[in-house]
Short mmCIF file of C-alpha atoms in Angstrom, two decimals:
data_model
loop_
_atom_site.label_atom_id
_atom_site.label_comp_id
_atom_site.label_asym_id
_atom_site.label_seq_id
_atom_site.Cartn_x
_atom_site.Cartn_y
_atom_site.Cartn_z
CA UNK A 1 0.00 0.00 0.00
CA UNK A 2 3.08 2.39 0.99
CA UNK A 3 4.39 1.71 -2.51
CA UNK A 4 1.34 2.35 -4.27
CA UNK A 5 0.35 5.56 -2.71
CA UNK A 6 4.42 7.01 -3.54
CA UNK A 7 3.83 6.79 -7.23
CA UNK A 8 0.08 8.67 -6.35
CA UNK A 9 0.82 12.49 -6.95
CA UNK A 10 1.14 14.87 -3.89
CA UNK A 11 -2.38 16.36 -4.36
CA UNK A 12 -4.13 13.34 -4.90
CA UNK A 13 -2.28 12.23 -1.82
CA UNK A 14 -4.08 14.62 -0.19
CA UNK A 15 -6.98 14.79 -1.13
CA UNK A 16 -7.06 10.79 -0.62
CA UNK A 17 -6.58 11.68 3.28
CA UNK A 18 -9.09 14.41 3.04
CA UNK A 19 -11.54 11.52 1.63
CA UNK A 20 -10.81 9.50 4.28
CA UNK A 21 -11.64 11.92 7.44
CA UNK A 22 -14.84 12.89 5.80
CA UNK A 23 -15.41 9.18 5.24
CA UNK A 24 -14.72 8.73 8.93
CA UNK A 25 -16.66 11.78 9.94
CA UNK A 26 -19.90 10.40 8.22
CA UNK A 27 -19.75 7.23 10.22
CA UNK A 28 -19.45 8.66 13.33
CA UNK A 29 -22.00 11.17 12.59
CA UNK A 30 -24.79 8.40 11.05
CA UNK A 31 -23.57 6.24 14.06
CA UNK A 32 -24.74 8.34 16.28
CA UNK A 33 -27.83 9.38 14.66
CA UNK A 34 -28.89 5.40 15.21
CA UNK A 35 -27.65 5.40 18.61
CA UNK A 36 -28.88 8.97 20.26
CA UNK A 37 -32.33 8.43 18.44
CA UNK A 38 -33.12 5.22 20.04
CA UNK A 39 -32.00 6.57 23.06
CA UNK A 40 -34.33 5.95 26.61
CA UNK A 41 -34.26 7.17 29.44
CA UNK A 42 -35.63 6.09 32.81
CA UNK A 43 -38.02 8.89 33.88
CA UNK A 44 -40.20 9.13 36.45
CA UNK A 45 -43.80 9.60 35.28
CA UNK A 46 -46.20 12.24 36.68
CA UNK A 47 -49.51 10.92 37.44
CA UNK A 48 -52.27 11.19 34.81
CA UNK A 49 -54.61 14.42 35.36
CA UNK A 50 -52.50 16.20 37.63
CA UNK A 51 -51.52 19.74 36.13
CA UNK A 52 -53.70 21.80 34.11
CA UNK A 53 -53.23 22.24 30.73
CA UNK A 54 -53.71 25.13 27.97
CA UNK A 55 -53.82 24.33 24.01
CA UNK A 56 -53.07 27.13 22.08
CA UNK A 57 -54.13 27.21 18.64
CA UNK A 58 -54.25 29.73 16.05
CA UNK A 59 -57.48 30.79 13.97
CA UNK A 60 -54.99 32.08 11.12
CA UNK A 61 -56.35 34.47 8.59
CA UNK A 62 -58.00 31.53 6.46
CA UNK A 63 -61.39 30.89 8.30
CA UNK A 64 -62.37 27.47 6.24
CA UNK A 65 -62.97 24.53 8.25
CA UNK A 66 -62.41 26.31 11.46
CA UNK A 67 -65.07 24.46 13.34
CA UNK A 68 -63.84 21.16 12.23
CA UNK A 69 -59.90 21.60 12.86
CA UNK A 70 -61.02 23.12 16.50
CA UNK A 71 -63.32 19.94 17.75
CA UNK A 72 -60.78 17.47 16.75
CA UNK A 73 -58.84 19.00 20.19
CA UNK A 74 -61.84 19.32 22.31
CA UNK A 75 -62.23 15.26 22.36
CA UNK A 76 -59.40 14.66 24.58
CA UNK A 77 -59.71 12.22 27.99
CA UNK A 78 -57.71 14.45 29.80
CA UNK A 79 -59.40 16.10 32.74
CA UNK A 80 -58.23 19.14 33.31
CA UNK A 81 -57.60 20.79 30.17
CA UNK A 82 -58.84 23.74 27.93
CA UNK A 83 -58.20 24.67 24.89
CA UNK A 84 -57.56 28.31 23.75
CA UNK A 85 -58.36 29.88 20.37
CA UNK A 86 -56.18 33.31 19.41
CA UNK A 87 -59.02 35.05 16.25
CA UNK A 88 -56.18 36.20 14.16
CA UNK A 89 -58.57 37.29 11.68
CA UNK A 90 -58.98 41.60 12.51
CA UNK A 91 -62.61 40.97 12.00
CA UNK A 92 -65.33 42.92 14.57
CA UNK A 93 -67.34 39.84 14.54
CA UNK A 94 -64.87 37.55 15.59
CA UNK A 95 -65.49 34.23 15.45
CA UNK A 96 -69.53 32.97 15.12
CA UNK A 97 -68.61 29.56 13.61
CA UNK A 98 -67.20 28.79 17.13
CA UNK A 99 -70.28 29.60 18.91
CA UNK A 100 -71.68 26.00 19.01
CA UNK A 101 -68.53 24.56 20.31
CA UNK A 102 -68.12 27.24 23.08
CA UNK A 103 -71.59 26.44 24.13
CA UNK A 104 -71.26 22.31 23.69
CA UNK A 105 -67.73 22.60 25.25
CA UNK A 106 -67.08 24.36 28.34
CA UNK A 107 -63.47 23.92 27.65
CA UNK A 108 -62.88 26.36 24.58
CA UNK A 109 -62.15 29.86 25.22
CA UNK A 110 -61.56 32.26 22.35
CA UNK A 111 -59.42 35.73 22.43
CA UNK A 112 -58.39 37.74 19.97
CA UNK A 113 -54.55 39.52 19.00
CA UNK A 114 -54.79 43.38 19.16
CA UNK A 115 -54.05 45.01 16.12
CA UNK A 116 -50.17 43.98 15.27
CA UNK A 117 -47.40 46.61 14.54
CA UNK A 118 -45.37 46.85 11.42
CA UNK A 119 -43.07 43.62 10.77
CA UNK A 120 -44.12 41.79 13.72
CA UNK A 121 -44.61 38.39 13.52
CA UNK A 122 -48.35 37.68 13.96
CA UNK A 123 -47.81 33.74 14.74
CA UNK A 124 -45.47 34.79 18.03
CA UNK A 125 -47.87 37.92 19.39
CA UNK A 126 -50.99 35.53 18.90
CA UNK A 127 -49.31 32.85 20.81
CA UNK A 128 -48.74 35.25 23.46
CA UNK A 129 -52.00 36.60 23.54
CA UNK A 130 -52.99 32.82 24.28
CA UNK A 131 -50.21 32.17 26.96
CA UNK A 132 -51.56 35.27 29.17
CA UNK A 133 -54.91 34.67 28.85
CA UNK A 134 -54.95 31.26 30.40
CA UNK A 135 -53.93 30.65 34.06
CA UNK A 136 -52.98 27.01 33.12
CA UNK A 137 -49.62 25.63 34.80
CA UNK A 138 -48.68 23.82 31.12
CA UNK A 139 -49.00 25.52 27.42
CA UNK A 140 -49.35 22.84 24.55
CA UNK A 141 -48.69 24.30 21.26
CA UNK A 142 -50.08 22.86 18.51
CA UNK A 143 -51.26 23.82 14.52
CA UNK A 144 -55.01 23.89 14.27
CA UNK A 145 -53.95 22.09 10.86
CA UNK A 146 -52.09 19.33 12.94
CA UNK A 147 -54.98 17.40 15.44
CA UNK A 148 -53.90 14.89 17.68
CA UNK A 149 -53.34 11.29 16.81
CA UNK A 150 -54.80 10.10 19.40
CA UNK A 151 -57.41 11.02 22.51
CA UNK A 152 -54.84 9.86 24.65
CA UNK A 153 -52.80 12.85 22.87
CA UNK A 154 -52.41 15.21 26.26
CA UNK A 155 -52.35 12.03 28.61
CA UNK A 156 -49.12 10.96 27.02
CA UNK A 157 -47.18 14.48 27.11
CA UNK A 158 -48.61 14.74 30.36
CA UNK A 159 -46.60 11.68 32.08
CA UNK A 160 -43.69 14.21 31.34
CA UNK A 161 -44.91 17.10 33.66
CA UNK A 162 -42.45 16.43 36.37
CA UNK A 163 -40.95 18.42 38.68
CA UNK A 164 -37.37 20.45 36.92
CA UNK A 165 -38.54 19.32 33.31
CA UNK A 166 -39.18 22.78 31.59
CA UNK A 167 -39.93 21.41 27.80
CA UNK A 168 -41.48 18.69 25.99
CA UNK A 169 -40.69 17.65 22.72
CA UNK A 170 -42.88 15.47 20.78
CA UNK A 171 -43.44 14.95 17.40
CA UNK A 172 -45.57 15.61 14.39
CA UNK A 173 -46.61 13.01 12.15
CA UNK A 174 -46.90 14.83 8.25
CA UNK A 175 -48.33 12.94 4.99
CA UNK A 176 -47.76 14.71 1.74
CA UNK A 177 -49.95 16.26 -0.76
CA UNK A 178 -50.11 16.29 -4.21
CA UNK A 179 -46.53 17.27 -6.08
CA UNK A 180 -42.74 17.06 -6.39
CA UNK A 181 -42.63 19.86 -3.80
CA UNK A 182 -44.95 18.83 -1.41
CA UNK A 183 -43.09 15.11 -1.34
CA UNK A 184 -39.77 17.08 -1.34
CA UNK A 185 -40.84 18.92 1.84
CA UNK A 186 -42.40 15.88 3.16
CA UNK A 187 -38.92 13.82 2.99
CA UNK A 188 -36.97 16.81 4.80
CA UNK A 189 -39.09 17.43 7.27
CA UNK A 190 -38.82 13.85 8.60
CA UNK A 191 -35.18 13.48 7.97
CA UNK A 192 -34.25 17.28 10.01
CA UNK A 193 -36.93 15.85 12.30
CA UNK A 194 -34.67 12.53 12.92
CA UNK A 195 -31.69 14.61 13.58
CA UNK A 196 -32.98 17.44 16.17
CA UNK A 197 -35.21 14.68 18.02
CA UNK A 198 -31.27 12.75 18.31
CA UNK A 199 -29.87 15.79 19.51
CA UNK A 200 -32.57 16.54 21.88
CA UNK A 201 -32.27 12.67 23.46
CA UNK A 202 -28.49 13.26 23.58
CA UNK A 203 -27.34 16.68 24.80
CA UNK A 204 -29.06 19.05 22.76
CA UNK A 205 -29.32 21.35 21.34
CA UNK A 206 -33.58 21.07 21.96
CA UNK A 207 -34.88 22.80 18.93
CA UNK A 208 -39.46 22.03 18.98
CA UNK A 209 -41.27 21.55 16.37
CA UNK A 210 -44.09 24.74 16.85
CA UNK A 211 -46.88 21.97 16.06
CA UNK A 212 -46.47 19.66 18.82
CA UNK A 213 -44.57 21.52 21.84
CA UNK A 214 -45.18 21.41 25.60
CA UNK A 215 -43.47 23.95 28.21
CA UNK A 216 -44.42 25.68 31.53
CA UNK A 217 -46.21 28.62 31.48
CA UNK A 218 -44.35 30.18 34.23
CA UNK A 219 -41.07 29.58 32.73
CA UNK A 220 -42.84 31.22 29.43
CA UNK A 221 -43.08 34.23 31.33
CA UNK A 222 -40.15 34.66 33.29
CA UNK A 223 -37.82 34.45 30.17
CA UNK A 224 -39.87 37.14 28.33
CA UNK A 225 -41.16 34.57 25.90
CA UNK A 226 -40.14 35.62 22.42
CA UNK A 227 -39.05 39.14 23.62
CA UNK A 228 -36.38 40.23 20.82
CA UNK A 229 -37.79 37.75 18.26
CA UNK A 230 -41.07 39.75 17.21
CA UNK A 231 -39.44 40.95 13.62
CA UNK A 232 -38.92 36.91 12.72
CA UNK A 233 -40.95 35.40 10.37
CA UNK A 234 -40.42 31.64 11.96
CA UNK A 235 -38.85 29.56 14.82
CA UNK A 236 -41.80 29.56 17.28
CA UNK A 237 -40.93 25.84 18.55
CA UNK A 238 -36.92 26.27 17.60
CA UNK A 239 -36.90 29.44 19.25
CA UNK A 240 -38.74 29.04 22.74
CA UNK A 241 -37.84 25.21 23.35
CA UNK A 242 -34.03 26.81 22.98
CA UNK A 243 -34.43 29.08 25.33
CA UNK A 244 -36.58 27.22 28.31
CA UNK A 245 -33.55 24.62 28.05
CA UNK A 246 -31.58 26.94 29.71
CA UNK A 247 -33.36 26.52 32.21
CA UNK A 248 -34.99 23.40 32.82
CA UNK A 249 -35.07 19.57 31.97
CA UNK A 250 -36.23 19.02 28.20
CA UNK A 251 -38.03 15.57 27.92
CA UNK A 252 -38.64 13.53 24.42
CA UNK A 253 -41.77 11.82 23.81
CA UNK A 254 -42.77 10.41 20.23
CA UNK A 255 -44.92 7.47 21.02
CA UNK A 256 -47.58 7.14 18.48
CA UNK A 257 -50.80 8.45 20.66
CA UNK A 258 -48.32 11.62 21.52
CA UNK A 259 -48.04 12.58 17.57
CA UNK A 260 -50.16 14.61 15.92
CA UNK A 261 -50.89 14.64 12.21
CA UNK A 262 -50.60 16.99 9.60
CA UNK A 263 -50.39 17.38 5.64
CA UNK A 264 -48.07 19.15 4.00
CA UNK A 265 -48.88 20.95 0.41
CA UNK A 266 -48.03 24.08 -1.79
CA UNK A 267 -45.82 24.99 -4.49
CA UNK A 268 -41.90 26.01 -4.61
CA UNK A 269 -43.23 29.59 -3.43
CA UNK A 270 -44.44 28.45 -0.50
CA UNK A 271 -41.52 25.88 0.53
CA UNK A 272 -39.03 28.51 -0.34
CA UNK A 273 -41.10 31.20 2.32
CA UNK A 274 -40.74 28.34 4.87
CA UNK A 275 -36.84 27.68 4.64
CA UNK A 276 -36.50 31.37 4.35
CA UNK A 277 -38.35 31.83 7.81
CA UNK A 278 -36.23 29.05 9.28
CA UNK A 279 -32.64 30.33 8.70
CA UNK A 280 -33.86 33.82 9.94
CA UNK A 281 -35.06 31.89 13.12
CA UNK A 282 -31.76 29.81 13.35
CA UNK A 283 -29.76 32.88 12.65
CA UNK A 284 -30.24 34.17 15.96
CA UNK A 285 -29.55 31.12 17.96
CA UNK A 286 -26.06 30.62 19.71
CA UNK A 287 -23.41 29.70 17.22
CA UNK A 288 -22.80 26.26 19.00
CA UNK A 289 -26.42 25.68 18.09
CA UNK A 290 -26.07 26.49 14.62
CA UNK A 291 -22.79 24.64 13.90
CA UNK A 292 -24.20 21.30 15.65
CA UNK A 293 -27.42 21.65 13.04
CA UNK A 294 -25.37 22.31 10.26
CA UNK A 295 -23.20 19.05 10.84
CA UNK A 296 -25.48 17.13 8.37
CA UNK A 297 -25.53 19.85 5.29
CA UNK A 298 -21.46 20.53 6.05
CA UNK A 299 -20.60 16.40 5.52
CA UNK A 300 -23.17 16.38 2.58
CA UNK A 301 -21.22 19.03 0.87
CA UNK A 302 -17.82 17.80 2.00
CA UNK A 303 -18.69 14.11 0.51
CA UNK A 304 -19.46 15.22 -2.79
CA UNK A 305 -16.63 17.80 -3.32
CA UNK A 306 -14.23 15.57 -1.44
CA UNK A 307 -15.30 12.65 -4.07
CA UNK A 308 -16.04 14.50 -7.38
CA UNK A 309 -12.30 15.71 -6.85
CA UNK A 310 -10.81 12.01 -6.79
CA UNK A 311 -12.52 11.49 -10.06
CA UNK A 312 -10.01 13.43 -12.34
CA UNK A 313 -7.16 11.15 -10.88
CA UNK A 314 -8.85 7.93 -12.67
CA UNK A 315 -8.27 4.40 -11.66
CA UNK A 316 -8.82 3.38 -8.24
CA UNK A 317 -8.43 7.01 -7.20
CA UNK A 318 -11.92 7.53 -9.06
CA UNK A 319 -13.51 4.92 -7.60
CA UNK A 320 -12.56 5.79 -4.09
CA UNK A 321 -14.63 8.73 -4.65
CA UNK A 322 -17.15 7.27 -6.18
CA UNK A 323 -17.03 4.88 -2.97
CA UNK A 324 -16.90 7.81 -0.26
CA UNK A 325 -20.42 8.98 -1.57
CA UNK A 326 -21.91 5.69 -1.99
CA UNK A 327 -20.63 4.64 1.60
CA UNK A 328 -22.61 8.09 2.74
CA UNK A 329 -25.89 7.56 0.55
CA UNK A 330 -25.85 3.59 2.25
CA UNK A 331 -25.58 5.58 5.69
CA UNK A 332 -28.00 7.72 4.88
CA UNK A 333 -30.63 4.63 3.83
CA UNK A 334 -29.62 2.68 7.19
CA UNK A 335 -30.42 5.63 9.05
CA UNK A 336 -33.93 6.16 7.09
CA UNK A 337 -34.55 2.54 7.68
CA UNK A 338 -33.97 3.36 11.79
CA UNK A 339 -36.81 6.11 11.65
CA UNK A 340 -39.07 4.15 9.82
CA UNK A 341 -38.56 1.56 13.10
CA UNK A 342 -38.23 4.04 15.45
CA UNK A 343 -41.68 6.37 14.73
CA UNK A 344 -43.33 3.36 13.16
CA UNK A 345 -44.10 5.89 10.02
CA UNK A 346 -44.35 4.87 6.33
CA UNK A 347 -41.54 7.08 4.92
CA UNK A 348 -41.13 6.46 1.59
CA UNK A 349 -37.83 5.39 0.91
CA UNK A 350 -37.25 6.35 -2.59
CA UNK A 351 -38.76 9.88 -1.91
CA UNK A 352 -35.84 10.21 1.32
CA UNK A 353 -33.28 9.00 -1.07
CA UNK A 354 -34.12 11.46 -3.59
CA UNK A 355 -34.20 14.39 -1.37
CA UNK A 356 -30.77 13.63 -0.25
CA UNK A 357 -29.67 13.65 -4.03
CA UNK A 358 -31.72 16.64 -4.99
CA UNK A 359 -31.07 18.35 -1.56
CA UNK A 360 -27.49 20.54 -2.37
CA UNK A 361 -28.95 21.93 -5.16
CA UNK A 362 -32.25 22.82 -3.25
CA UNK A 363 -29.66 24.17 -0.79
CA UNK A 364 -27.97 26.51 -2.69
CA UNK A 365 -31.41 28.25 -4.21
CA UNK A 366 -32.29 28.54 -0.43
CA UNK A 367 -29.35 30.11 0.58
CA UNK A 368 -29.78 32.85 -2.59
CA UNK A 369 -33.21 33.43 -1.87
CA UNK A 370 -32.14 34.42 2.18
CA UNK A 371 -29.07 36.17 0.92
CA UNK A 372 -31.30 38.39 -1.18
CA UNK A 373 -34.19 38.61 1.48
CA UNK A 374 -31.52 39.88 4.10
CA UNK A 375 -30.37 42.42 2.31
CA UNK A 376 -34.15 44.12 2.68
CA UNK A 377 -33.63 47.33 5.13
CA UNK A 378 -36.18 46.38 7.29
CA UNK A 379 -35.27 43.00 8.43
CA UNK A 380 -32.16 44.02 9.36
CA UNK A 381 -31.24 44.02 13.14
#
């Protein structure tokens, strides 16, 4: 081997090292993926029924099957519960579809946002709104969109309510809709989903998803909720779950009556508005936080450049590189395999494998479409 790497040229030389810490760095990185997301804990369980709880949902400005997406939360077996709509819709009337519900359920309470200033993110002030006008001891946050799996939905976050333990985590079960985009969205949702619910079983960081999101209300309140984060167009679970880790215990729960469900549709527009909101929302978050996310997208990039540049050299040289990014898409499959195990969810696996293919290029339009919407005046801080 010694002999046949002195007649390899000095740049191939090194490059051939380069390909082999990146090789090394993927395995470590996919191994623990597998490990941290199968990951258990012994917890102690808080007794079913205990605290009260408050689910916040949001009317939006859409009010189309309102009625519908609102009972599918008031069916819970949870006691002591309510479950708070924020009328995001300006209107003096409010919300009349709702009046049959408030009188069949005791439990829904309805409040309104107050007319919202320039460039301030309505989805953050109308959670607010919610927080403070409930006087329950836990906030669920959840996507009208999104209903629970499950009437055992609040039971299950509930065993989680323990003394210390600030956040819960759980997870949101999405189907796609008609398209290449909405299946595209679909298949990285799941996979970003895999990685930040590994983190959050490991040692963070403990980035929510907005749809699915228990924390204390207290807590909520003492750290200023999203004080500093009105002008952000995204990051209500990232953001908050972040933040009440500092200071309290973050718990995990993704068993399949703590899911909820939720479809995902639109065009390129819309997906590209989405990832745009995210990076501003991940912008602001400690650089530790941001580095340890952007593990995944920094060894995608690495493998490819690392193996299209062995190519050139021919011979084995080639097909060293050509091994390098199969040995990462075989990772990648093994690890897809693990979710479908671990969440019991149908992910498709030819959809997963083709995002990862398709998901650099995505990448780079993402990054010029933020690029360009940071240079606006007023979003910058």
């Amino acid at each position: 081997m010694i002999e046949i790497m002195e007649t390899v040229p000095l740049l191939a030389r090194v490059v051939m090292v380069l390909a082999c810490v990146v090789g090394l760095l993927n395995v470590l990185f996919y191994l623990f993926l597998v490990v941290a997301s199968g990951r258990s804990k012994k917890h102690e369980k808080q007794p079913l029924g205990g605290d009260s709880i408050a689910v916040i949902l949001r009317s939006g400005s859409c009010r189309e099957g309102l009625e519908e997406d609102v009972a599918r939360f008031l069916t819970q077996d949870y006691g002591n519960y309510s479950v708070v709509v924020v009328d995001e819709s300006g209107e003096a009337d409010g919300t009349p579809m709702l009046d049959a519900l408030r009188r069949r359920y005791g439990n829904l309470h309805v409040t309104s946002t107050p007319s919202a200033a320039k460039f301030t993110s309505v989805e953050k002030l109308s959670l607010t709104v919610g927080i403070k006008s409930t006087e329950a001891t836990w906030i669920v946050q959840a996507d009208r969109h999104c209903p629970p799996r499950s009437s055992r939905w609040l039971s299950e976050l509930s065993k989680n309510f323990c003394d210390g333990v600030s956040v819960v985590i759980a997870y949101t079960r999405v189907e796609s809709g008609q398209g290449l985009v909405s299946h595209y969205a679909v298949a990285r949702y799941r996979w970003h989903s895999f990685i930040r619910l590994a983190y959050a079983r490991s040692f963070g960081p403990y980035l929510g998803d907005g749809r699915n999101l228990a924390y204390r209300r207290e807590l909520f309140l003492d750290v200023r909720g999203f004080a500093g984060y009105g002008y952000l167009q995204g990051g209500e679970g990232e953001l908050i779950a972040q933040r009440l880790s500092e200071v309290g215990k973050v718990r995990v729960e993704v068993s399949g009556d703590s899911q909820t469900v939720g479809v995902v549709k639109g065009i390129w527009r819309d997906y590209f508005r989405r990832s745009t909101s995210e990076k501003q929302a991940m912008s602001v978050l400690p650089r530790s936080v941001r580095v340890r996310v952007g593990r995944n997208a920094g060894l995608r990039v690495a493998t490819w450049v690392v193996g299209g540049a062995l190519l050139p050299f021919g011979g084995w040289l080639a097909w060293s590189g050509v091994g390098l990014v199969g040995l990462r898409r075989l990772l990648f499959i093994l690890c897809v395999i693990c979710g479908i195990v671990r969440y019991k969810e149908n992910w498709n696996v030819f959809w997963m494998w083709f995002y990862d293919l398709l998901a650099p290029f995505v990448w780079m339009a993402e990054n010029r479409r933020y690029n360009s919407f940071k240079r606006q005046p007023q979003w910058r801080r």
